[in-house]
């Protein structure tokens, strides 16, 4: 059965180029072999995802797949070029376009602390990218001159061709070979950009970080990608979020988790503790006889929901810390307590194993 590339990427057949790219990036990260070592199924899925994107990201191959269910030229062109041209004559070429092409999309990373994730804010990112040439203002022509309309295509960027097919004379359109579909030619190229209309430079952009953003999220800055050649529109900038580990808190969805070590005396007798949260100091009440593993939720002190209002909770899990650095006086007091409670403990300086060994000898 032929592979449905749209189903592989989990998108609709009318998905935009941007939706195709976004679906591919999401799935590629999920099934990448480096993240799933030894998983044959993930490796196969990763290959299928790549093959699907290779077809759907190419306008001509996607058009063939949409029409015939396959992008194999042998499937859609059994008459050595005639059948493909017939469809182009009736429906037009899906890949032909005139005017300067759009600039490339670019990617970068931003590293955030957990505090920035919880409260949001703005961060600057710096990228090396193609920018509009200042000397020619992106036209590609030397200052004081202008690009000329292409005489081969009349400035449209496309030319009409008449050819004979099995069904007779057919008229097709395609990109002009002289101006490469731009509709313009340059007789006096700009020396700074060599007629490309753009140069490479460093740009810094401010990225708005929404509160609640998660590790692995990609933020899109529309129009902040590379400038297009000859005055073409800019691509987009994709910023991949990476969250640094926090020394105390661990994120679990909308909640924050923290293991709080308390001494045995506080766990047994109870205590009021000044507890440091990301929102400031809060009073944490530990009741008497609190066991290790008990969880105290601090409502609304977790991570905000990036798509709605409200925050998760801060879950404080108690870990009773058994002292291993007692001095003689402290140890003597504990032995007195054990005696009052009728509890058997090891003799001073001897482990339980040593006493058992002595009793058996």
CSV table of C-alpha atoms in Angstrom, one decimal:
chain,number,residue,atom,x,y,z
A,1,UNK,CA,0.0,0.0,0.0
A,2,UNK,CA,1.5,3.4,-0.9
A,3,UNK,CA,2.6,5.5,2.1
A,4,UNK,CA,0.4,8.5,3.0
A,5,UNK,CA,3.0,11.2,3.8
A,6,UNK,CA,0.3,13.4,5.3
A,7,UNK,CA,-0.7,10.7,7.7
A,8,UNK,CA,2.9,10.0,8.6
A,9,UNK,CA,3.4,13.7,9.7
A,10,UNK,CA,-0.1,13.8,11.3
A,11,UNK,CA,-1.3,16.8,9.2
A,12,UNK,CA,-4.1,17.7,6.8
A,13,UNK,CA,-3.7,17.6,3.1
A,14,UNK,CA,-4.2,21.4,2.9
A,15,UNK,CA,-1.4,22.0,5.5
A,16,UNK,CA,0.8,25.0,4.8
A,17,UNK,CA,4.5,24.8,4.3
A,18,UNK,CA,5.0,26.1,7.8
A,19,UNK,CA,2.7,23.4,9.3
A,20,UNK,CA,4.6,20.7,7.4
A,21,UNK,CA,7.9,21.9,8.8
A,22,UNK,CA,6.5,22.3,12.3
A,23,UNK,CA,5.1,18.7,12.3
A,24,UNK,CA,8.3,17.3,11.0
A,25,UNK,CA,10.5,19.0,13.6
A,26,UNK,CA,8.2,17.9,16.4
A,27,UNK,CA,8.2,14.2,15.3
A,28,UNK,CA,11.9,14.2,14.3
A,29,UNK,CA,12.9,15.3,17.8
A,30,UNK,CA,10.6,12.6,19.4
A,31,UNK,CA,11.8,9.7,17.3
A,32,UNK,CA,15.5,10.7,16.8
A,33,UNK,CA,17.7,7.6,17.2
A,34,UNK,CA,20.0,9.4,19.6
A,35,UNK,CA,17.0,9.8,22.0
A,36,UNK,CA,15.8,6.2,21.5
A,37,UNK,CA,18.9,4.1,21.4
A,38,UNK,CA,18.3,0.5,20.3
A,39,UNK,CA,14.6,1.2,19.5
A,40,UNK,CA,14.1,-0.2,16.0
A,41,UNK,CA,10.5,1.1,15.8
A,42,UNK,CA,11.6,4.6,16.5
A,43,UNK,CA,14.4,4.3,13.9
A,44,UNK,CA,11.9,3.2,11.3
A,45,UNK,CA,9.5,6.0,12.2
A,46,UNK,CA,12.3,8.5,12.0
A,47,UNK,CA,13.2,7.4,8.5
A,48,UNK,CA,9.5,7.5,7.4
A,49,UNK,CA,9.1,11.0,8.9
A,50,UNK,CA,12.2,12.2,7.0
A,51,UNK,CA,11.0,10.7,3.7
A,52,UNK,CA,7.5,12.3,4.2
A,53,UNK,CA,9.1,15.7,4.8
A,54,UNK,CA,11.4,15.4,1.8
A,55,UNK,CA,8.4,15.0,-0.4
A,56,UNK,CA,6.0,17.4,1.2
A,57,UNK,CA,8.6,20.2,1.5
A,58,UNK,CA,9.3,20.1,-2.2
A,59,UNK,CA,6.5,21.9,-4.2
A,60,UNK,CA,6.9,19.8,-7.3
A,61,UNK,CA,7.1,16.4,-5.5
A,62,UNK,CA,4.2,17.4,-3.3
A,63,UNK,CA,2.2,18.3,-6.3
A,64,UNK,CA,2.9,14.9,-7.9
A,65,UNK,CA,2.0,13.1,-4.7
A,66,UNK,CA,-1.3,15.1,-4.3
A,67,UNK,CA,-2.3,14.2,-7.9
A,68,UNK,CA,-1.2,10.6,-8.1
A,69,UNK,CA,-0.5,9.3,-4.6
A,70,UNK,CA,3.2,9.0,-5.4
A,71,UNK,CA,6.1,11.3,-6.1
A,72,UNK,CA,7.8,8.8,-8.4
A,73,UNK,CA,8.2,10.5,-11.8
A,74,UNK,CA,7.8,7.1,-13.5
A,75,UNK,CA,4.3,6.9,-12.0
A,76,UNK,CA,3.1,10.3,-13.2
A,77,UNK,CA,5.0,10.6,-16.5
A,78,UNK,CA,4.6,7.3,-18.5
A,79,UNK,CA,4.7,9.2,-21.8
A,80,UNK,CA,8.2,10.7,-21.3
A,81,UNK,CA,7.0,14.1,-20.2
A,82,UNK,CA,3.7,14.4,-21.9
A,83,UNK,CA,1.3,13.5,-19.1
A,84,UNK,CA,2.9,15.9,-16.6
A,85,UNK,CA,2.7,18.7,-19.0
A,86,UNK,CA,-1.0,18.0,-19.7
A,87,UNK,CA,-1.8,18.4,-16.1
A,88,UNK,CA,0.2,21.6,-15.9
A,89,UNK,CA,-1.6,22.9,-18.9
A,90,UNK,CA,-5.0,22.4,-17.3
A,91,UNK,CA,-4.2,23.2,-13.6
A,92,UNK,CA,-1.0,25.3,-13.9
A,93,UNK,CA,2.4,24.5,-12.4
A,94,UNK,CA,2.3,24.3,-8.6
A,95,UNK,CA,5.9,25.4,-8.2
A,96,UNK,CA,6.1,28.4,-10.5
A,97,UNK,CA,6.3,31.8,-8.9
A,98,UNK,CA,7.6,35.2,-10.0
A,99,UNK,CA,9.3,37.9,-8.0
A,100,UNK,CA,12.2,37.6,-5.5
A,101,UNK,CA,12.1,34.4,-3.4
A,102,UNK,CA,11.5,34.4,0.4
A,103,UNK,CA,14.5,34.4,2.7
A,104,UNK,CA,15.5,31.2,4.6
A,105,UNK,CA,14.1,30.4,8.0
A,106,UNK,CA,16.9,30.3,10.7
A,107,UNK,CA,17.1,28.6,14.1
A,108,UNK,CA,18.8,29.3,17.4
A,109,UNK,CA,18.6,28.3,21.0
A,110,UNK,CA,17.9,30.2,24.2
A,111,UNK,CA,18.8,28.8,27.7
A,112,UNK,CA,16.4,29.7,30.5
A,113,UNK,CA,16.4,29.4,34.2
A,114,UNK,CA,13.4,27.9,36.0
A,115,UNK,CA,12.5,31.4,37.3
A,116,UNK,CA,12.2,32.7,33.8
A,117,UNK,CA,9.9,29.8,32.9
A,118,UNK,CA,7.6,30.4,35.9
A,119,UNK,CA,7.4,34.2,35.5
A,120,UNK,CA,8.1,34.8,31.8
A,121,UNK,CA,9.8,37.8,30.5
A,122,UNK,CA,12.0,38.8,27.6
A,123,UNK,CA,15.4,37.6,26.4
A,124,UNK,CA,17.7,38.7,23.6
A,125,UNK,CA,19.0,36.3,21.0
A,126,UNK,CA,21.9,37.1,18.6
A,127,UNK,CA,22.1,35.4,15.2
A,128,UNK,CA,24.3,35.6,12.1
A,129,UNK,CA,22.0,35.9,9.2
A,130,UNK,CA,21.5,37.4,5.7
A,131,UNK,CA,20.3,41.0,5.9
A,132,UNK,CA,19.3,43.5,3.3
A,133,UNK,CA,22.3,45.2,1.7
A,134,UNK,CA,22.5,48.8,2.8
A,135,UNK,CA,24.4,50.0,-0.2
A,136,UNK,CA,21.8,48.9,-2.8
A,137,UNK,CA,18.8,48.7,-0.4
A,138,UNK,CA,18.3,45.1,-1.4
A,139,UNK,CA,17.9,45.7,-5.1
A,140,UNK,CA,21.2,44.0,-6.1
A,141,UNK,CA,22.0,46.9,-8.4
A,142,UNK,CA,24.8,49.4,-8.0
A,143,UNK,CA,23.8,52.6,-6.2
A,144,UNK,CA,22.3,55.1,-8.7
A,145,UNK,CA,21.1,52.3,-11.0
A,146,UNK,CA,18.0,50.1,-11.0
A,147,UNK,CA,17.3,46.5,-12.1
A,148,UNK,CA,15.9,46.3,-15.6
A,149,UNK,CA,12.7,44.4,-16.5
A,150,UNK,CA,13.7,41.1,-18.1
A,151,UNK,CA,13.0,41.3,-21.9
A,152,UNK,CA,12.6,37.5,-22.2
A,153,UNK,CA,9.6,37.2,-19.9
A,154,UNK,CA,8.4,40.8,-19.9
A,155,UNK,CA,9.1,41.2,-16.1
A,156,UNK,CA,6.7,38.3,-15.2
A,157,UNK,CA,9.4,35.8,-14.3
A,158,UNK,CA,7.7,33.2,-16.4
A,159,UNK,CA,7.7,32.2,-20.0
A,160,UNK,CA,5.1,30.2,-22.0
A,161,UNK,CA,6.2,27.3,-24.0
A,162,UNK,CA,4.4,25.4,-26.8
A,163,UNK,CA,5.1,21.8,-27.2
A,164,UNK,CA,3.6,18.8,-28.9
A,165,UNK,CA,2.1,16.0,-26.8
A,166,UNK,CA,0.2,12.8,-27.4
A,167,UNK,CA,-3.0,14.9,-27.2
A,168,UNK,CA,-1.8,17.6,-29.5
A,169,UNK,CA,-0.3,21.1,-29.0
A,170,UNK,CA,0.0,22.1,-25.3
A,171,UNK,CA,1.0,25.4,-23.7
A,172,UNK,CA,2.9,25.4,-20.5
A,173,UNK,CA,4.5,28.0,-18.3
A,174,UNK,CA,7.8,27.9,-16.4
A,175,UNK,CA,10.4,30.0,-14.7
A,176,UNK,CA,12.3,32.3,-17.1
A,177,UNK,CA,15.9,31.0,-17.5
A,178,UNK,CA,17.4,34.4,-18.1
A,179,UNK,CA,16.2,36.1,-14.9
A,180,UNK,CA,15.6,32.8,-13.0
A,181,UNK,CA,12.0,33.7,-12.3
A,182,UNK,CA,12.8,37.1,-10.7
A,183,UNK,CA,11.5,39.2,-13.6
A,184,UNK,CA,14.5,41.5,-13.4
A,185,UNK,CA,18.1,41.5,-14.7
A,186,UNK,CA,20.9,43.6,-13.3
A,187,UNK,CA,23.4,45.2,-15.7
A,188,UNK,CA,25.4,47.0,-13.0
A,189,UNK,CA,25.7,44.7,-10.0
A,190,UNK,CA,26.2,46.1,-6.5
A,191,UNK,CA,29.8,45.3,-5.5
A,192,UNK,CA,29.0,45.0,-1.8
A,193,UNK,CA,26.5,42.1,-2.2
A,194,UNK,CA,27.5,40.9,-5.8
A,195,UNK,CA,23.9,41.6,-7.0
A,196,UNK,CA,22.4,39.3,-4.4
A,197,UNK,CA,20.7,42.2,-2.5
A,198,UNK,CA,21.9,40.9,0.9
A,199,UNK,CA,24.9,40.5,3.1
A,200,UNK,CA,25.8,38.5,6.2
A,201,UNK,CA,25.7,40.3,9.5
A,202,UNK,CA,24.8,39.9,13.2
A,203,UNK,CA,21.4,40.8,14.5
A,204,UNK,CA,19.9,40.8,18.0
A,205,UNK,CA,16.2,40.3,18.6
A,206,UNK,CA,14.1,40.4,21.7
A,207,UNK,CA,12.2,37.2,22.4
A,208,UNK,CA,9.1,37.3,24.6
A,209,UNK,CA,9.2,34.2,26.8
A,210,UNK,CA,5.6,33.2,27.8
A,211,UNK,CA,5.2,32.1,31.4
A,212,UNK,CA,4.9,28.4,31.6
A,213,UNK,CA,7.0,27.6,28.5
A,214,UNK,CA,8.4,24.1,28.6
A,215,UNK,CA,11.8,22.6,27.7
A,216,UNK,CA,11.9,21.8,24.0
A,217,UNK,CA,9.3,24.4,23.0
A,218,UNK,CA,10.0,26.3,19.8
A,219,UNK,CA,9.1,30.0,19.6
A,220,UNK,CA,8.6,31.6,16.2
A,221,UNK,CA,9.5,35.2,15.4
A,222,UNK,CA,7.8,36.0,12.1
A,223,UNK,CA,9.9,37.9,9.7
A,224,UNK,CA,13.1,37.7,11.8
A,225,UNK,CA,14.8,35.1,9.5
A,226,UNK,CA,17.1,35.7,6.6
A,227,UNK,CA,16.3,38.5,4.1
A,228,UNK,CA,15.3,37.2,0.7
A,229,UNK,CA,17.5,37.9,-2.3
A,230,UNK,CA,16.8,41.0,-4.4
A,231,UNK,CA,14.4,42.5,-1.9
A,232,UNK,CA,12.5,39.2,-1.1
A,233,UNK,CA,10.6,39.0,2.1
A,234,UNK,CA,12.3,37.7,5.3
A,235,UNK,CA,12.0,34.2,6.5
A,236,UNK,CA,11.2,33.4,10.1
A,237,UNK,CA,13.4,32.9,13.2
A,238,UNK,CA,12.7,29.8,15.3
A,239,UNK,CA,14.0,29.9,18.9
A,240,UNK,CA,14.3,26.5,20.6
A,241,UNK,CA,13.9,26.7,24.4
A,242,UNK,CA,16.2,24.8,26.7
A,243,UNK,CA,15.6,25.0,30.5
A,244,UNK,CA,18.6,24.7,32.8
A,245,UNK,CA,18.2,22.3,35.8
A,246,UNK,CA,17.3,24.0,39.1
A,247,UNK,CA,19.3,23.1,42.2
A,248,UNK,CA,16.2,22.6,44.3
A,249,UNK,CA,13.0,22.2,42.2
A,250,UNK,CA,12.1,19.7,39.5
A,251,UNK,CA,9.3,20.4,37.1
A,252,UNK,CA,6.5,17.8,36.6
A,253,UNK,CA,4.0,19.3,34.2
A,254,UNK,CA,2.3,22.3,35.9
A,255,UNK,CA,3.8,21.3,39.3
A,256,UNK,CA,7.2,21.8,41.0
A,257,UNK,CA,8.6,19.0,43.2
A,258,UNK,CA,11.1,19.5,46.0
A,259,UNK,CA,12.6,17.0,48.5
A,260,UNK,CA,13.0,18.8,51.8
A,261,UNK,CA,15.4,17.2,54.3
A,262,UNK,CA,14.3,17.8,57.9
A,263,UNK,CA,16.1,16.5,61.0
A,264,UNK,CA,14.6,13.6,63.0
A,265,UNK,CA,13.7,16.0,65.9
A,266,UNK,CA,11.5,18.2,63.7
A,267,UNK,CA,9.8,15.3,62.1
A,268,UNK,CA,8.9,13.8,65.5
A,269,UNK,CA,8.1,17.0,67.4
A,270,UNK,CA,6.8,19.2,64.6
A,271,UNK,CA,8.1,22.6,63.5
A,272,UNK,CA,7.3,25.8,61.7
A,273,UNK,CA,9.8,26.4,59.0
A,274,UNK,CA,10.6,29.5,56.8
A,275,UNK,CA,10.5,27.9,53.4
A,276,UNK,CA,12.1,29.6,50.4
A,277,UNK,CA,9.9,29.3,47.2
A,278,UNK,CA,10.4,31.0,43.8
A,279,UNK,CA,7.7,33.5,45.0
A,280,UNK,CA,9.5,34.3,48.2
A,281,UNK,CA,9.5,32.9,51.8
A,282,UNK,CA,6.4,31.0,52.9
A,283,UNK,CA,5.7,29.4,56.3
A,284,UNK,CA,5.7,25.6,56.1
A,285,UNK,CA,4.1,23.8,59.1
A,286,UNK,CA,5.4,20.3,59.8
A,287,UNK,CA,3.0,18.5,62.1
A,288,UNK,CA,4.2,16.2,64.9
A,289,UNK,CA,5.1,12.6,63.8
A,290,UNK,CA,5.5,13.5,60.2
A,291,UNK,CA,6.8,10.5,58.3
A,292,UNK,CA,9.4,10.5,55.5
A,293,UNK,CA,7.6,10.7,52.1
A,294,UNK,CA,4.8,12.9,53.3
A,295,UNK,CA,3.9,15.6,50.7
A,296,UNK,CA,2.7,19.1,51.5
A,297,UNK,CA,1.2,21.0,48.6
A,298,UNK,CA,1.7,24.7,48.4
A,299,UNK,CA,-1.2,25.8,46.2
A,300,UNK,CA,-0.6,28.1,43.2
A,301,UNK,CA,3.2,28.2,43.6
A,302,UNK,CA,4.0,25.9,40.6
A,303,UNK,CA,4.3,26.6,36.9
A,304,UNK,CA,1.7,28.7,35.0
A,305,UNK,CA,-0.4,27.1,32.3
A,306,UNK,CA,0.9,28.6,29.1
A,307,UNK,CA,-2.5,28.3,27.4
A,308,UNK,CA,-4.8,29.4,30.2
A,309,UNK,CA,-4.9,31.0,33.6
A,310,UNK,CA,-3.7,29.5,36.8
A,311,UNK,CA,-0.6,27.8,38.2
A,312,UNK,CA,0.2,24.4,39.4
A,313,UNK,CA,1.3,23.6,42.9
A,314,UNK,CA,4.7,23.3,44.7
A,315,UNK,CA,4.8,19.8,46.2
A,316,UNK,CA,7.1,19.6,49.1
A,317,UNK,CA,8.1,16.0,50.0
A,318,UNK,CA,9.5,15.4,53.4
A,319,UNK,CA,12.7,13.3,53.8
A,320,UNK,CA,13.6,12.6,57.4
A,321,UNK,CA,17.4,13.2,57.7
A,322,UNK,CA,19.0,10.6,59.9
A,323,UNK,CA,21.9,12.3,61.7
A,324,UNK,CA,25.3,10.6,61.2
A,325,UNK,CA,27.5,13.2,62.9
A,326,UNK,CA,26.4,12.9,66.6
A,327,UNK,CA,28.9,14.0,69.3
A,328,UNK,CA,29.2,12.0,72.5
A,329,UNK,CA,26.7,14.1,74.4
A,330,UNK,CA,24.1,13.9,71.7
A,331,UNK,CA,24.5,10.1,71.4
A,332,UNK,CA,24.1,9.7,75.1
A,333,UNK,CA,20.9,11.7,75.1
A,334,UNK,CA,19.5,9.5,72.3
A,335,UNK,CA,20.5,6.4,74.3
A,336,UNK,CA,18.6,7.7,77.3
A,337,UNK,CA,15.6,8.3,75.1
A,338,UNK,CA,15.8,4.8,73.7
A,339,UNK,CA,16.0,3.4,77.2
A,340,UNK,CA,12.9,5.4,78.3
A,341,UNK,CA,11.0,4.0,75.3
A,342,UNK,CA,12.3,0.5,75.9
A,343,UNK,CA,14.0,0.3,72.5
A,344,UNK,CA,17.0,-1.8,71.9
A,345,UNK,CA,20.0,-0.1,70.3
A,346,UNK,CA,23.6,-1.1,69.5
A,347,UNK,CA,26.2,-0.7,72.2
A,348,UNK,CA,28.5,2.2,72.0
A,349,UNK,CA,31.2,1.6,69.3
A,350,UNK,CA,29.7,-1.7,68.3
A,351,UNK,CA,27.5,-2.3,65.3
A,352,UNK,CA,24.5,-4.7,65.4
A,353,UNK,CA,26.5,-7.1,63.1
A,354,UNK,CA,29.3,-7.2,65.6
A,355,UNK,CA,27.0,-8.1,68.5
A,356,UNK,CA,25.3,-10.9,66.5
A,357,UNK,CA,28.8,-12.3,65.6
A,358,UNK,CA,29.8,-12.1,69.2
A,359,UNK,CA,26.7,-13.9,70.4
A,360,UNK,CA,27.3,-16.8,67.9
A,361,UNK,CA,30.9,-17.3,68.8
